[in-house]
PDB file of C-alpha atoms in Angstrom:
ATOM      1  CA  MET A  75      18.035  46.174 -72.442  1.00 61.00           C
ATOM      2  CA  THR A  76      20.746  46.085 -69.809  1.00 67.00           C
ATOM      3  CA  ASP A  77      24.047  44.664 -71.073  1.00 71.00           C
ATOM      4  CA  TRP A  78      25.245  42.896 -67.929  1.00 72.00           C
ATOM      5  CA  SER A  79      28.188  41.349 -69.765  1.00 78.00           C
ATOM      6  CA  THR A  80      29.665  44.856 -69.801  1.00 81.00           C
ATOM      7  CA  LEU A  81      28.236  46.098 -66.512  1.00 83.00           C
ATOM      8  CA  TRP A  82      29.081  43.043 -64.387  1.00 87.00           C
ATOM      9  CA  PRO A  83      32.819  43.864 -63.954  1.00 89.00           C
ATOM     10  CA  VAL A  84      31.931  47.495 -63.210  1.00 89.00           C
ATOM     11  CA  TYR A  85      29.314  46.354 -60.688  1.00 90.00           C
ATOM     12  CA  LEU A  86      31.779  44.074 -58.864  1.00 92.00           C
ATOM     13  CA  THR A  87      34.419  46.820 -58.835  1.00 91.00           C
ATOM     14  CA  SER A  88      31.839  49.227 -57.399  1.00 89.00           C
ATOM     15  CA  ILE A  89      31.013  46.796 -54.585  1.00 91.00           C
ATOM     16  CA  GLY A  90      34.720  46.494 -53.798  1.00 91.00           C
ATOM     17  CA  GLN A  91      35.128  50.278 -53.754  1.00 89.00           C
ATOM     18  CA  THR A  92      32.135  50.706 -51.445  1.00 90.00           C
ATOM     19  CA  LEU A  93      33.407  48.045 -49.035  1.00 91.00           C
ATOM     20  CA  TRP A  94      36.858  49.642 -49.082  1.00 91.00           C
ATOM     21  CA  MET A  95      35.438  53.069 -48.289  1.00 90.00           C
ATOM     22  CA  VAL A  96      33.116  51.784 -45.573  1.00 91.00           C
ATOM     23  CA  VAL A  97      35.577  49.451 -43.824  1.00 92.00           C
ATOM     24  CA  ALA A  98      38.476  51.923 -43.945  1.00 93.00           C
ATOM     25  CA  THR A  99      36.259  54.720 -42.640  1.00 93.00           C
ATOM     26  CA  LEU A 100      34.794  52.537 -39.889  1.00 92.00           C
ATOM     27  CA  VAL A 101      38.246  51.414 -38.717  1.00 94.00           C
ATOM     28  CA  LEU A 102      39.947  54.822 -38.871  1.00 94.00           C
ATOM     29  CA  GLY A 103      36.939  56.846 -37.751  1.00 93.00           C
ATOM     30  CA  GLY A 104      36.075  54.198 -35.176  1.00 92.00           C
ATOM     31  CA  VAL A 105      39.454  54.409 -33.452  1.00 94.00           C
ATOM     32  CA  LEU A 106      39.644  58.209 -33.622  1.00 95.00           C
ATOM     33  CA  GLY A 107      35.994  58.565 -32.603  1.00 94.00           C
ATOM     34  CA  LEU A 108      36.498  56.241 -29.639  1.00 93.00           C
ATOM     35  CA  ALA A 109      39.453  58.305 -28.442  1.00 93.00           C
ATOM     36  CA  LEU A 110      37.570  61.582 -28.915  1.00 94.00           C
ATOM     37  CA  GLY A 111      34.450  60.196 -27.243  1.00 93.00           C
ATOM     38  CA  VAL A 112      36.433  59.040 -24.221  1.00 92.00           C
ATOM     39  CA  LEU A 113      38.007  62.509 -24.004  1.00 92.00           C
ATOM     40  CA  LEU A 114      34.578  64.135 -24.179  1.00 92.00           C
ATOM     41  CA  TYR A 115      33.394  61.947 -21.320  1.00 91.00           C
ATOM     42  CA  THR A 116      36.452  62.080 -19.081  1.00 89.00           C
ATOM     43  CA  THR A 117      37.143  65.835 -19.381  1.00 90.00           C
ATOM     44  CA  ARG A 118      33.585  66.906 -18.525  1.00 88.00           C
ATOM     45  CA  PRO A 119      32.986  68.426 -15.055  1.00 83.00           C
ATOM     46  CA  GLY A 120      33.389  65.695 -12.465  1.00 79.00           C
ATOM     47  CA  GLY A 121      35.064  63.369 -14.957  1.00 78.00           C
ATOM     48  CA  LEU A 122      38.211  61.320 -14.505  1.00 81.00           C
ATOM     49  CA  LEU A 123      40.308  63.915 -16.335  1.00 83.00           C
ATOM     50  CA  GLN A 124      38.183  66.965 -15.583  1.00 84.00           C
ATOM     51  CA  ASN A 125      39.276  69.894 -17.719  1.00 88.00           C
ATOM     52  CA  ARG A 126      36.608  72.514 -18.350  1.00 89.00           C
ATOM     53  CA  ALA A 127      38.556  74.384 -21.034  1.00 91.00           C
ATOM     54  CA  LEU A 128      39.392  71.271 -23.069  1.00 91.00           C
ATOM     55  CA  SER A 129      35.864  69.935 -22.618  1.00 89.00           C
ATOM     56  CA  ALA A 130      34.365  73.180 -23.908  1.00 92.00           C
ATOM     57  CA  VAL A 131      36.665  73.265 -26.958  1.00 93.00           C
ATOM     58  CA  LEU A 132      35.935  69.625 -27.832  1.00 92.00           C
ATOM     59  CA  ASN A 133      32.185  70.106 -27.504  1.00 92.00           C
ATOM     60  CA  VAL A 134      32.200  73.209 -29.683  1.00 93.00           C
ATOM     61  CA  LEU A 135      34.291  71.409 -32.311  1.00 92.00           C
ATOM     62  CA  VAL A 136      32.035  68.341 -32.373  1.00 91.00           C
ATOM     63  CA  ASN A 137      28.871  70.441 -32.436  1.00 91.00           C
ATOM     64  CA  PHE A 138      30.311  72.495 -35.302  1.00 91.00           C
ATOM     65  CA  ILE A 139      31.247  69.553 -37.547  1.00 89.00           C
ATOM     66  CA  ARG A 140      28.394  67.100 -36.924  1.00 86.00           C
ATOM     67  CA  PRO A 141      25.437  69.098 -38.337  1.00 86.00           C
ATOM     68  CA  ILE A 142      27.104  69.851 -41.687  1.00 88.00           C
ATOM     69  CA  PRO A 143      25.474  67.788 -44.488  1.00 88.00           C
ATOM     70  CA  PHE A 144      28.119  65.445 -45.836  1.00 86.00           C
ATOM     71  CA  ILE A 145      27.778  66.535 -49.460  1.00 85.00           C
ATOM     72  CA  ILE A 146      28.622  70.092 -48.356  1.00 90.00           C
ATOM     73  CA  PHE A 147      31.319  68.945 -45.921  1.00 89.00           C
ATOM     74  CA  MET A 148      33.046  66.869 -48.599  1.00 87.00           C
ATOM     75  CA  THR A 149      33.232  69.790 -50.998  1.00 88.00           C
ATOM     76  CA  ALA A 150      34.291  72.186 -48.217  1.00 91.00           C
ATOM     77  CA  VAL A 151      37.289  70.041 -47.212  1.00 89.00           C
ATOM     78  CA  ALA A 152      38.263  69.304 -50.843  1.00 88.00           C
ATOM     79  CA  PRO A 153      41.232  71.736 -50.652  1.00 90.00           C
ATOM     80  CA  LEU A 154      42.456  69.952 -47.503  1.00 90.00           C
ATOM     81  CA  THR A 155      41.972  66.563 -49.165  1.00 88.00           C
ATOM     82  CA  GLN A 156      43.931  67.848 -52.183  1.00 88.00           C
ATOM     83  CA  ALA A 157      46.732  69.091 -49.937  1.00 89.00           C
ATOM     84  CA  VAL A 158      46.988  65.815 -47.985  1.00 88.00           C
ATOM     85  CA  LEU A 159      46.426  63.237 -50.738  1.00 85.00           C
ATOM     86  CA  GLY A 160      47.256  65.184 -53.890  1.00 84.00           C
ATOM     87  CA  THR A 161      43.736  64.787 -55.275  1.00 80.00           C
ATOM     88  CA  PHE A 162      40.152  65.152 -54.137  1.00 81.00           C
ATOM     89  CA  LEU A 163      38.765  62.565 -56.613  1.00 81.00           C
ATOM     90  CA  GLY A 164      38.693  58.790 -56.367  1.00 81.00           C
ATOM     91  CA  THR A 165      38.026  56.245 -53.645  1.00 81.00           C
ATOM     92  CA  PRO A 166      41.079  56.975 -51.422  1.00 84.00           C
ATOM     93  CA  ALA A 167      40.284  60.693 -51.542  1.00 85.00           C
ATOM     94  CA  ALA A 168      36.690  59.979 -50.484  1.00 87.00           C
ATOM     95  CA  ILE A 169      37.857  58.078 -47.412  1.00 90.00           C
ATOM     96  CA  PHE A 170      39.570  61.178 -45.998  1.00 91.00           C
ATOM     97  CA  PRO A 171      36.465  63.381 -45.494  1.00 91.00           C
ATOM     98  CA  MET A 172      34.390  60.315 -44.630  1.00 91.00           C
ATOM     99  CA  THR A 173      36.797  59.487 -41.808  1.00 93.00           C
ATOM    100  CA  ILE A 174      36.651  63.034 -40.449  1.00 93.00           C
ATOM    101  CA  ALA A 175      32.850  63.060 -40.510  1.00 92.00           C
ATOM    102  CA  ALA A 176      32.644  59.584 -38.948  1.00 92.00           C
ATOM    103  CA  THR A 177      35.096  60.506 -36.183  1.00 94.00           C
ATOM    104  CA  PHE A 178      32.921  63.323 -34.884  1.00 93.00           C
ATOM    105  CA  ALA A 179      29.705  61.315 -35.248  1.00 91.00           C
ATOM    106  CA  ILE A 180      31.157  58.313 -33.410  1.00 93.00           C
ATOM    107  CA  SER A 181      32.584  60.470 -30.624  1.00 93.00           C
ATOM    108  CA  ARG A 182      29.084  61.514 -29.535  1.00 91.00           C
ATOM    109  CA  ILE A 183      27.838  57.925 -29.645  1.00 92.00           C
ATOM    110  CA  VAL A 184      30.760  56.825 -27.471  1.00 92.00           C
ATOM    111  CA  GLU A 185      30.218  59.667 -25.010  1.00 91.00           C
ATOM    112  CA  GLN A 186      26.482  58.971 -24.731  1.00 89.00           C
ATOM    113  CA  ASN A 187      27.090  55.287 -24.031  1.00 89.00           C
ATOM    114  CA  LEU A 188      29.742  56.004 -21.403  1.00 89.00           C
ATOM    115  CA  VAL A 189      27.409  58.415 -19.624  1.00 87.00           C
ATOM    116  CA  THR A 190      25.044  55.509 -18.882  1.00 84.00           C
ATOM    117  CA  ILE A 191      27.654  53.751 -16.704  1.00 83.00           C
ATOM    118  CA  ASP A 192      26.912  53.930 -12.985  1.00 80.00           C
ATOM    119  CA  PRO A 193      29.163  56.671 -11.502  1.00 79.00           C
ATOM    120  CA  GLY A 194      29.361  54.647  -8.287  1.00 81.00           C
ATOM    121  CA  VAL A 195      31.309  51.917 -10.068  1.00 81.00           C
ATOM    122  CA  ILE A 196      33.828  54.463 -11.288  1.00 82.00           C
ATOM    123  CA  GLU A 197      34.150  56.054  -7.852  1.00 82.00           C
ATOM    124  CA  ALA A 198      34.757  52.622  -6.324  1.00 84.00           C
ATOM    125  CA  ALA A 199      37.565  51.994  -8.809  1.00 81.00           C
ATOM    126  CA  ARG A 200      39.079  55.401  -8.070  1.00 80.00           C
ATOM    127  CA  ALA A 201      38.871  54.719  -4.324  1.00 82.00           C
ATOM    128  CA  MET A 202      40.868  51.523  -4.832  1.00 81.00           C
ATOM    129  CA  GLY A 203      43.644  53.554  -6.432  1.00 77.00           C
ATOM    130  CA  SER A 204      43.069  52.642 -10.087  1.00 78.00           C
ATOM    131  CA  SER A 205      44.616  55.081 -12.546  1.00 82.00           C
ATOM    132  CA  PRO A 206      42.394  56.901 -15.061  1.00 82.00           C
ATOM    133  CA  TRP A 207      43.851  54.865 -17.924  1.00 85.00           C
ATOM    134  CA  ARG A 208      43.193  51.603 -16.087  1.00 86.00           C
ATOM    135  CA  ILE A 209      39.606  52.647 -15.358  1.00 85.00           C
ATOM    136  CA  ILE A 210      39.053  53.593 -19.004  1.00 86.00           C
ATOM    137  CA  SER A 211      40.543  50.410 -20.450  1.00 83.00           C
ATOM    138  CA  THR A 212      39.301  47.831 -17.944  1.00 84.00           C
ATOM    139  CA  LEU A 213      36.035  49.355 -16.715  1.00 83.00           C
ATOM    140  CA  LEU A 214      34.495  52.051 -18.925  1.00 85.00           C
ATOM    141  CA  ILE A 215      34.916  50.470 -22.343  1.00 87.00           C
ATOM    142  CA  PRO A 216      34.138  46.866 -21.261  1.00 85.00           C
ATOM    143  CA  GLU A 217      31.031  48.041 -19.366  1.00 84.00           C
ATOM    144  CA  ALA A 218      29.728  49.895 -22.419  1.00 84.00           C
ATOM    145  CA  LEU A 219      30.878  47.313 -24.975  1.00 86.00           C
ATOM    146  CA  GLY A 220      27.434  45.957 -25.908  1.00 86.00           C
ATOM    147  CA  PRO A 221      25.840  49.367 -26.535  1.00 88.00           C
ATOM    148  CA  LEU A 222      29.016  50.530 -28.279  1.00 90.00           C
ATOM    149  CA  ILE A 223      28.796  47.624 -30.730  1.00 90.00           C
ATOM    150  CA  LEU A 224      25.203  48.584 -31.509  1.00 89.00           C
ATOM    151  CA  GLY A 225      26.308  52.201 -31.900  1.00 90.00           C
ATOM    152  CA  TYR A 226      29.068  51.243 -34.310  1.00 91.00           C
ATOM    153  CA  THR A 227      26.591  49.107 -36.256  1.00 90.00           C
ATOM    154  CA  PHE A 228      24.374  52.159 -36.619  1.00 88.00           C
ATOM    155  CA  VAL A 229      27.402  54.144 -37.779  1.00 90.00           C
ATOM    156  CA  PHE A 230      28.204  51.451 -40.359  1.00 89.00           C
ATOM    157  CA  VAL A 231      24.811  52.075 -41.947  1.00 87.00           C
ATOM    158  CA  ALA A 232      25.450  55.829 -41.896  1.00 88.00           C
ATOM    159  CA  ILE A 233      28.877  55.340 -43.501  1.00 90.00           C
ATOM    160  CA  VAL A 234      27.306  53.318 -46.324  1.00 88.00           C
ATOM    161  CA  ASP A 235      25.112  56.367 -46.900  1.00 86.00           C
ATOM    162  CA  LEU A 236      28.210  58.601 -46.890  1.00 86.00           C
ATOM    163  CA  SER A 237      29.866  56.326 -49.458  1.00 86.00           C
ATOM    164  CA  ALA A 238      26.901  56.761 -51.802  1.00 83.00           C
ATOM    165  CA  VAL A 239      27.170  60.544 -51.466  1.00 83.00           C
ATOM    166  CA  ALA A 240      30.923  60.314 -52.051  1.00 82.00           C
ATOM    167  CA  GLY A 241      30.232  58.309 -55.200  1.00 77.00           C
ATOM    168  CA  SER A 242      28.162  61.153 -56.605  1.00 72.00           C
ATOM    169  CA  LEU A 243      31.196  63.429 -56.186  1.00 71.00           C
ATOM    170  CA  GLY A 244      33.762  61.223 -57.890  1.00 70.00           C
ATOM    171  CA  GLY A 245      34.441  58.763 -55.080  1.00 72.00           C
ATOM    172  CA  GLY A 246      33.422  55.638 -56.968  1.00 80.00           C
ATOM    173  CA  GLY A 247      31.476  52.768 -55.430  1.00 84.00           C
ATOM    174  CA  LEU A 248      27.829  51.799 -55.705  1.00 86.00           C
ATOM    175  CA  GLY A 249      26.683  55.401 -55.487  1.00 85.00           C
ATOM    176  CA  ASP A 250      28.646  56.292 -58.605  1.00 85.00           C
ATOM    177  CA  PHE A 251      27.494  53.059 -60.281  1.00 88.00           C
ATOM    178  CA  ALA A 252      23.824  53.838 -59.588  1.00 86.00           C
ATOM    179  CA  ILE A 253      24.114  57.393 -60.883  1.00 85.00           C
ATOM    180  CA  SER A 254      26.433  56.892 -63.863  1.00 83.00           C
ATOM    181  CA  TYR A 255      24.985  53.649 -65.206  1.00 84.00           C
ATOM    182  CA  GLY A 256      21.472  53.909 -63.825  1.00 82.00           C
ATOM    183  CA  TYR A 257      20.046  57.369 -63.234  1.00 79.00           C
ATOM    184  CA  GLN A 258      21.936  59.229 -65.968  1.00 78.00           C
ATOM    185  CA  ARG A 259      21.069  56.551 -68.551  1.00 82.00           C
ATOM    186  CA  TYR A 260      17.482  56.162 -67.343  1.00 84.00           C
ATOM    187  CA  ASN A 261      18.239  52.519 -66.572  1.00 84.00           C
ATOM    188  CA  TRP A 262      16.178  51.904 -63.464  1.00 86.00           C
ATOM    189  CA  VAL A 263      17.151  48.223 -63.344  1.00 88.00           C
ATOM    190  CA  VAL A 264      20.764  49.187 -62.685  1.00 87.00           C
ATOM    191  CA  THR A 265      19.671  51.744 -60.092  1.00 88.00           C
ATOM    192  CA  TRP A 266      17.608  49.185 -58.217  1.00 90.00           C
ATOM    193  CA  VAL A 267      20.345  46.562 -58.396  1.00 90.00           C
ATOM    194  CA  ALA A 268      22.644  49.064 -56.656  1.00 89.00           C
ATOM    195  CA  VAL A 269      19.929  49.860 -54.094  1.00 90.00           C
ATOM    196  CA  LEU A 270      19.282  46.193 -53.306  1.00 93.00           C
ATOM    197  CA  THR A 271      23.016  45.514 -53.018  1.00 92.00           C
ATOM    198  CA  ILE A 272      23.340  48.285 -50.437  1.00 90.00           C
ATOM    199  CA  VAL A 273      20.322  46.939 -48.552  1.00 91.00           C
ATOM    200  CA  VAL A 274      21.896  43.460 -48.431  1.00 92.00           C
ATOM    201  CA  LEU A 275      25.208  44.893 -47.144  1.00 89.00           C
ATOM    202  CA  VAL A 276      23.389  46.847 -44.441  1.00 89.00           C
ATOM    203  CA  GLN A 277      21.290  43.847 -43.394  1.00 91.00           C
ATOM    204  CA  LEU A 278      24.363  41.629 -43.087  1.00 91.00           C
ATOM    205  CA  ALA A 279      26.152  44.263 -41.008  1.00 89.00           C
ATOM    206  CA  GLN A 280      23.088  44.751 -38.783  1.00 90.00           C
ATOM    207  CA  PHE A 281      22.764  40.997 -38.221  1.00 91.00           C
ATOM    208  CA  LEU A 282      26.440  40.687 -37.312  1.00 91.00           C
ATOM    209  CA  GLY A 283      26.316  43.751 -35.052  1.00 88.00           C
ATOM    210  CA  ASN A 284      23.247  42.492 -33.202  1.00 89.00           C
ATOM    211  CA  ALA A 285      24.854  39.077 -32.690  1.00 90.00           C
ATOM    212  CA  LEU A 286      28.095  40.576 -31.338  1.00 88.00           C
ATOM    213  CA  ALA A 287      26.165  42.962 -29.060  1.00 86.00           C
ATOM    214  CA  ARG A 288      24.099  40.102 -27.588  1.00 87.00           C
ATOM    215  CA  LYS A 289      27.272  38.150 -26.937  1.00 85.00           C
ATOM    216  CA  ALA A 290      28.895  41.152 -25.239  1.00 79.00           C
ATOM    217  CA  LEU A 291      25.825  41.873 -23.091  1.00 76.00           C
ATOM    218  CA  ARG A 292      25.710  38.264 -21.834  1.00 71.00           C
ATOM    219  CA  ARG A 293      29.274  38.483 -20.512  1.00 64.00           C
TER     220      ARG A 293
END
């Protein structure tokens, strides 16, 4: 039998830890990924800030980090996490590698969405004397806002997955709850409660993301 009188506080704490990891990673990685994605787009040949050397370095860096499975990446950067935060265990320590991984994943999503913008619109803005920063802030990002929201919604789901992996390596959250109180104790009820909770979180985020994207696309 599952003693929910004991597990309930742990369950609620785990939800809070997962939300903390996911929201913090989405905000930090979202901002850094947006900046990196804009750089990837604008420094490419023919871009607003064309710089072949910088573009090549950024692409190599992104292509190097993105394919690494997160469970390996998290352990590989553990010494860096230890050096920066003083520990590589716990929820705050999990956010550090999650943010790095999310930054590089988001950067490609941002770049791919910006590529879909009609180059003629950008050339028209440049012909009118608009600065690169003005074009980026008032044209590129607003034009791609709807697809970007959908992209960030997709990333939210991926970050929830990262948080579960982080939980298996001492990061806390629903992943740790499912493993420690479910899998390791052969309590499948607890495991499925954690699974269903994650599904509900993802569904709510997807619903909100779709609604915001529709609103942005109608503008």
